[in-house]
Backbone as JSON, one array per atom type, in Angstrom:
{
  "sequence": "XXXXXXXXXXXXXXXXXXXXXXXXXXXXXXXXXXXXXXXXXXXXXXXXXXXXXXXXXXXXXXXXXXXXXXXXXXXXXXXXXXXXXXXXXXXXXXXXXXXXXXXXXXXXXXXXXXXXXXXX",
  "N": [[-10.5, -12.29, -4.7], [-9.47, -10.77, -2.6], [-7.19, -12.18, -1.9], [-5.58, -11.81, -4.18], [-5.08, -9.04, -4.14], [-3.8, -8.9, -1.67], [-1.51, -10.45, -2.16], [-0.32, -8.87, -4.17], [0.18, -6.5, -2.71], [1.95, -7.49, -0.74], [4.07, -8.36, -2.36], [4.87, -5.94, -3.6], [5.58, -4.54, -1.28], [7.69, -6.15, -0.31], [9.54, -5.87, -2.4], [10.04, -3.1, -2.24], [11.1, -2.94, 0.33], [13.36, -4.59, 0.21], [14.75, -4.08, -2.18], [15.24, -1.29, -2.15], [16.68, 1.0, -3.15], [16.69, 0.56, -5.95], [13.93, 0.47, -6.49], [13.16, 3.05, -5.7], [14.53, 4.57, -7.59], [13.04, 3.99, -9.84], [10.52, 4.97, -9.12], [10.75, 7.6, -8.09], [12.09, 9.82, -9.77], [13.45, 12.28, -9.67], [14.88, 12.55, -7.35], [17.59, 11.71, -5.19], [18.08, 8.4, -4.13], [18.45, 8.22, -1.1], [19.28, 8.76, 2.39], [16.7, 10.27, 4.31], [14.58, 9.8, 2.52], [15.15, 7.24, 1.56], [14.98, 5.73, 3.96], [12.28, 6.23, 4.67], [10.94, 5.07, 2.45], [11.7, 2.39, 2.76], [10.46, 1.79, 5.21], [7.75, 2.11, 4.5], [7.62, 0.04, 2.64], [8.02, -2.2, 4.31], [5.74, -1.95, 5.89], [3.7, -2.4, 3.95], [4.39, -5.01, 3.19], [3.93, -6.46, 5.59], [1.17, -5.93, 6.0], [0.15, -7.11, 3.66], [0.98, -9.85, 3.88], [-0.26, -10.51, 6.31], [-2.97, -10.16, 5.64], [-3.22, -12.02, 3.57], [-2.69, -14.43, 4.98], [-4.89, -14.39, 6.68], [-6.95, -14.97, 4.93], [-7.0, -17.69, 4.77], [-8.23, -18.54, 6.99], [-10.63, -17.7, 9.39], [-13.52, -15.96, 8.23], [-14.19, -13.52, 9.37], [-11.75, -12.58, 10.27], [-10.46, -12.21, 7.83], [-12.05, -10.14, 6.77], [-11.51, -8.15, 8.68], [-8.71, -7.71, 8.34], [-8.69, -6.95, 5.62], [-10.23, -4.63, 5.77], [-8.58, -3.06, 7.36], [-6.41, -2.72, 5.62], [-7.7, -1.3, 3.58], [-8.38, 1.04, 4.97], [-5.8, 2.04, 5.44], [-5.0, 2.54, 2.79], [-6.89, 4.48, 2.02], [-6.17, 6.52, 3.8], [-3.57, 6.99, 2.82], [-4.24, 8.04, 0.31], [-5.6, 10.4, 1.0], [-3.53, 11.73, 2.39], [-1.71, 12.03, 0.31], [-3.16, 13.71, -1.44], [-3.31, 15.97, 0.14], [-0.77, 16.96, 0.18], [0.17, 19.03, -1.43], [1.43, 21.41, -0.76], [3.99, 20.63, -0.24], [4.88, 19.1, -2.4], [3.86, 20.21, -4.67], [1.01, 20.82, -6.85], [0.73, 18.95, -8.96], [2.37, 16.81, -8.1], [1.03, 16.12, -5.76], [-1.43, 15.32, -6.78], [-0.6, 13.12, -8.31], [0.37, 11.45, -6.27], [-1.97, 10.96, -4.8], [-3.56, 9.75, -6.77], [-2.11, 7.43, -7.23], [-2.73, 5.75, -5.13], [-5.43, 5.27, -5.44], [-6.29, 3.0, -7.11], [-5.85, 0.88, -5.33], [-7.56, 1.53, -3.27], [-10.02, 1.32, -4.6], [-9.91, -1.42, -5.41], [-9.72, -2.65, -2.89], [-12.13, -1.86, -1.66], [-13.95, -3.02, -3.43], [-13.3, -5.74, -3.17], [-13.95, -6.17, -0.5], [-16.71, -5.92, -0.61], [-17.38, -8.34, -1.71], [-17.04, -10.13, 0.3], [-18.62, -12.14, 2.81], [-20.9, -10.66, 5.11], [-20.08, -10.22, 8.47]],
  "CA": [[-9.92, -11.0, -5.0], [-8.69, -10.33, -1.44], [-5.86, -12.82, -1.99], [-4.81, -11.17, -5.26], [-4.65, -7.74, -3.64], [-2.84, -9.16, -0.6], [-0.26, -10.88, -2.8], [0.27, -7.69, -4.81], [0.68, -5.62, -1.66], [3.12, -8.13, -0.14], [5.16, -8.35, -3.35], [5.35, -4.56, -3.69], [6.25, -4.22, -0.02], [8.97, -6.86, -0.27], [10.45, -5.22, -3.36], [10.42, -1.79, -1.72], [11.91, -3.14, 1.53], [14.61, -5.28, -0.09], [15.4, -3.4, -3.32], [14.79, 0.09, -1.94], [17.33, 1.94, -4.07], [16.21, 0.32, -7.31], [12.52, 0.87, -6.56], [13.08, 4.52, -5.64], [14.98, 5.11, -8.88], [11.92, 3.85, -10.76], [9.33, 5.7, -8.67], [11.03, 9.01, -7.79], [13.22, 10.06, -10.67], [14.14, 13.54, -9.46], [15.5, 12.56, -6.01], [18.6, 10.67, -4.92], [17.52, 7.43, -3.18], [19.34, 8.17, 0.07], [18.85, 9.49, 3.57], [15.33, 10.15, 4.82], [13.72, 9.2, 1.5], [15.44, 5.81, 1.58], [14.41, 5.16, 5.18], [10.82, 6.3, 4.56], [10.5, 4.07, 1.47], [11.87, 1.06, 3.34], [9.41, 1.63, 6.22], [6.51, 1.89, 3.76], [7.7, -1.3, 2.09], [7.8, -3.15, 5.4], [4.31, -1.85, 6.25], [2.9, -3.09, 2.95], [4.69, -6.43, 3.28], [3.23, -7.0, 6.76], [-0.28, -5.9, 5.73], [-0.15, -8.1, 2.63], [1.12, -11.2, 4.42], [-1.32, -10.7, 7.31], [-4.25, -10.32, 4.95], [-3.18, -13.31, 2.88], [-2.84, -15.48, 6.0], [-6.27, -14.34, 7.19], [-7.87, -15.57, 3.95], [-7.03, -19.14, 4.97], [-8.87, -18.8, 8.28], [-11.97, -17.19, 9.65], [-13.93, -14.85, 7.35], [-14.16, -12.24, 10.1], [-10.35, -12.14, 10.25], [-10.22, -11.69, 6.48], [-12.73, -8.84, 6.7], [-10.78, -7.22, 9.54], [-7.46, -7.36, 7.67], [-9.0, -6.21, 4.39], [-10.69, -3.3, 6.19], [-7.39, -2.34, 7.8], [-5.68, -2.33, 4.41], [-8.47, -0.25, 2.92], [-8.2, 2.26, 5.77], [-4.45, 2.51, 5.15], [-4.99, 3.08, 1.43], [-7.67, 5.74, 2.04], [-5.32, 7.5, 4.47], [-2.5, 7.35, 1.88], [-4.83, 8.89, -0.72], [-5.84, 11.71, 1.61], [-2.23, 12.34, 2.65], [-1.17, 12.44, -0.99], [-3.92, 14.87, -1.94], [-3.06, 17.12, 1.01], [0.66, 17.26, 0.19], [0.55, 19.97, -2.49], [2.34, 22.41, -0.19], [5.34, 20.07, -0.22], [5.27, 18.49, -3.68], [3.14, 20.86, -5.76], [-0.3, 20.22, -7.19], [0.9, 17.75, -9.8], [2.89, 15.75, -7.25], [-0.03, 15.7, -4.84], [-2.41, 14.57, -7.57], [0.01, 11.83, -8.65], [0.41, 10.63, -5.05], [-3.34, 10.54, -4.49], [-4.02, 8.83, -7.81], [-1.39, 6.15, -7.12], [-3.41, 4.92, -4.12], [-6.83, 5.02, -5.77], [-6.61, 1.63, -7.52], [-5.88, 0.02, -4.15], [-8.81, 1.86, -2.57], [-11.11, 0.71, -5.37], [-9.8, -2.87, -5.3], [-10.03, -3.04, -1.52], [-13.57, -1.68, -1.44], [-14.64, -4.01, -4.25], [-13.1, -7.08, -2.61], [-14.73, -6.24, 0.75], [-18.12, -6.14, -0.97], [-17.55, -9.74, -2.03], [-16.95, -10.98, 1.51], [-19.86, -12.22, 3.59], [-20.94, -9.75, 6.26], [-19.95, -11.01, 9.68]],
  "C": [[-9.06, -10.5, -3.83], [-7.29, -10.92, -1.5], [-4.99, -12.16, -3.05], [-4.26, -9.83, -4.78], [-3.6, -7.93, -2.55], [-1.49, -9.58, -1.17], [0.45, -9.71, -3.47], [0.88, -6.74, -3.8], [1.96, -6.19, -1.05], [4.31, -8.1, -1.09], [5.74, -6.94, -3.5], [6.12, -4.19, -2.44], [7.61, -4.89, 0.08], [9.98, -6.21, -1.21], [10.94, -3.88, -2.82], [11.32, -1.93, -0.49], [13.29, -3.71, 1.21], [15.42, -4.58, -1.18], [15.04, -1.91, -3.3], [15.38, 1.05, -2.95], [16.78, 1.79, -5.48], [14.76, 0.77, -7.48], [12.38, 2.39, -6.54], [13.54, 5.14, -6.94], [13.86, 5.02, -9.93], [10.77, 4.79, -10.41], [9.56, 7.2, -8.49], [12.28, 9.4, -8.56], [14.01, 11.32, -10.37], [14.8, 13.66, -8.08], [16.52, 11.44, -5.92], [18.03, 9.71, -3.87], [18.44, 7.23, -1.98], [18.67, 8.87, 1.24], [17.43, 9.19, 3.99], [14.4, 9.5, 3.81], [13.92, 7.69, 1.48], [14.78, 5.14, 2.79], [12.89, 5.13, 5.11], [10.3, 5.23, 3.61], [10.62, 2.66, 2.04], [10.79, 0.79, 4.39], [8.06, 1.38, 5.56], [6.49, 0.48, 3.16], [7.43, -2.37, 3.15], [6.34, -3.14, 5.82], [3.46, -2.62, 5.25], [3.15, -4.59, 2.95], [3.92, -7.07, 4.43], [1.72, -7.02, 6.53], [-0.66, -6.96, 4.7], [-0.08, -9.52, 3.15], [0.04, -11.49, 5.46], [-2.67, -10.94, 6.67], [-4.31, -11.67, 4.24], [-3.38, -14.46, 3.86], [-4.28, -15.54, 6.52], [-7.24, -15.0, 6.22], [-7.94, -17.09, 4.07], [-7.68, -19.52, 6.29], [-10.29, -18.29, 8.3], [-12.3, -16.0, 8.76], [-13.93, -13.51, 8.07], [-12.74, -11.7, 10.19], [-9.99, -11.55, 8.88], [-10.82, -10.31, 6.33], [-11.96, -7.79, 7.5], [-9.47, -6.75, 8.87], [-7.7, -6.55, 6.4], [-9.47, -4.79, 4.7], [-9.51, -2.45, 6.65], [-6.57, -1.86, 6.61], [-6.39, -1.2, 3.67], [-8.32, 1.07, 3.67], [-6.82, 2.87, 5.52], [-4.38, 3.16, 3.77], [-5.77, 4.39, 1.33], [-6.83, 6.84, 2.69], [-4.17, 7.94, 3.57], [-3.02, 8.29, 0.8], [-5.05, 10.3, -0.19], [-4.52, 12.43, 1.86], [-1.6, 12.83, 1.35], [-1.85, 13.69, -1.52], [-3.61, 16.13, -1.13], [-1.61, 17.6, 0.96], [1.1, 18.3, -0.82], [1.52, 21.05, -2.0], [3.8, 21.93, -0.28], [5.81, 19.56, -1.58], [4.58, 19.13, -4.88], [1.84, 20.14, -6.08], [-0.17, 18.94, -7.99], [1.41, 16.57, -8.99], [1.84, 15.2, -6.31], [-1.08, 14.87, -5.58], [-1.86, 13.19, -7.92], [0.04, 10.9, -7.44], [-0.97, 10.11, -4.7], [-3.83, 9.51, -5.51], [-3.33, 7.47, -7.73], [-2.08, 5.21, -6.14], [-4.82, 4.53, -4.53], [-7.14, 3.61, -6.28], [-6.68, 0.66, -6.34], [-7.13, 0.29, -3.32], [-9.97, 1.18, -3.29], [-11.09, -0.81, -5.25], [-10.15, -3.37, -3.9], [-11.51, -2.95, -1.22], [-14.36, -2.76, -2.2], [-14.5, -5.41, -3.64], [-13.85, -7.24, -1.29], [-16.2, -6.49, 0.47], [-18.39, -7.6, -1.24], [-17.47, -10.67, -0.83], [-18.28, -11.02, 2.23], [-19.78, -11.27, 4.79], [-20.96, -10.6, 7.53], [-20.7, -10.45, 10.79]]
}
């Protein structure tokens, strides 16, 4: 399961980093994909690409490395969920709820996949 999540994260990150404009048009329909939004989305894409590739590479090595990378990804997803939930002042309640809910499947998948790894 860790590999599946890592591949998904890397693929999403690559798409967001390389096809930023197209991805933003799909994800944020009420904003022009330019300026700070474009830069922010590309940075997030690069972050997810690096986390995904690092986690995937770790799955072919030591289990403690896999656990470390998977835990780092989970921490990132939890932080994204909290940040989304706390953003109502900037994006309204509905926007904040949508942002928080978008991260929850990754939190659940990350937590579930960590449970399946041997404790080191």
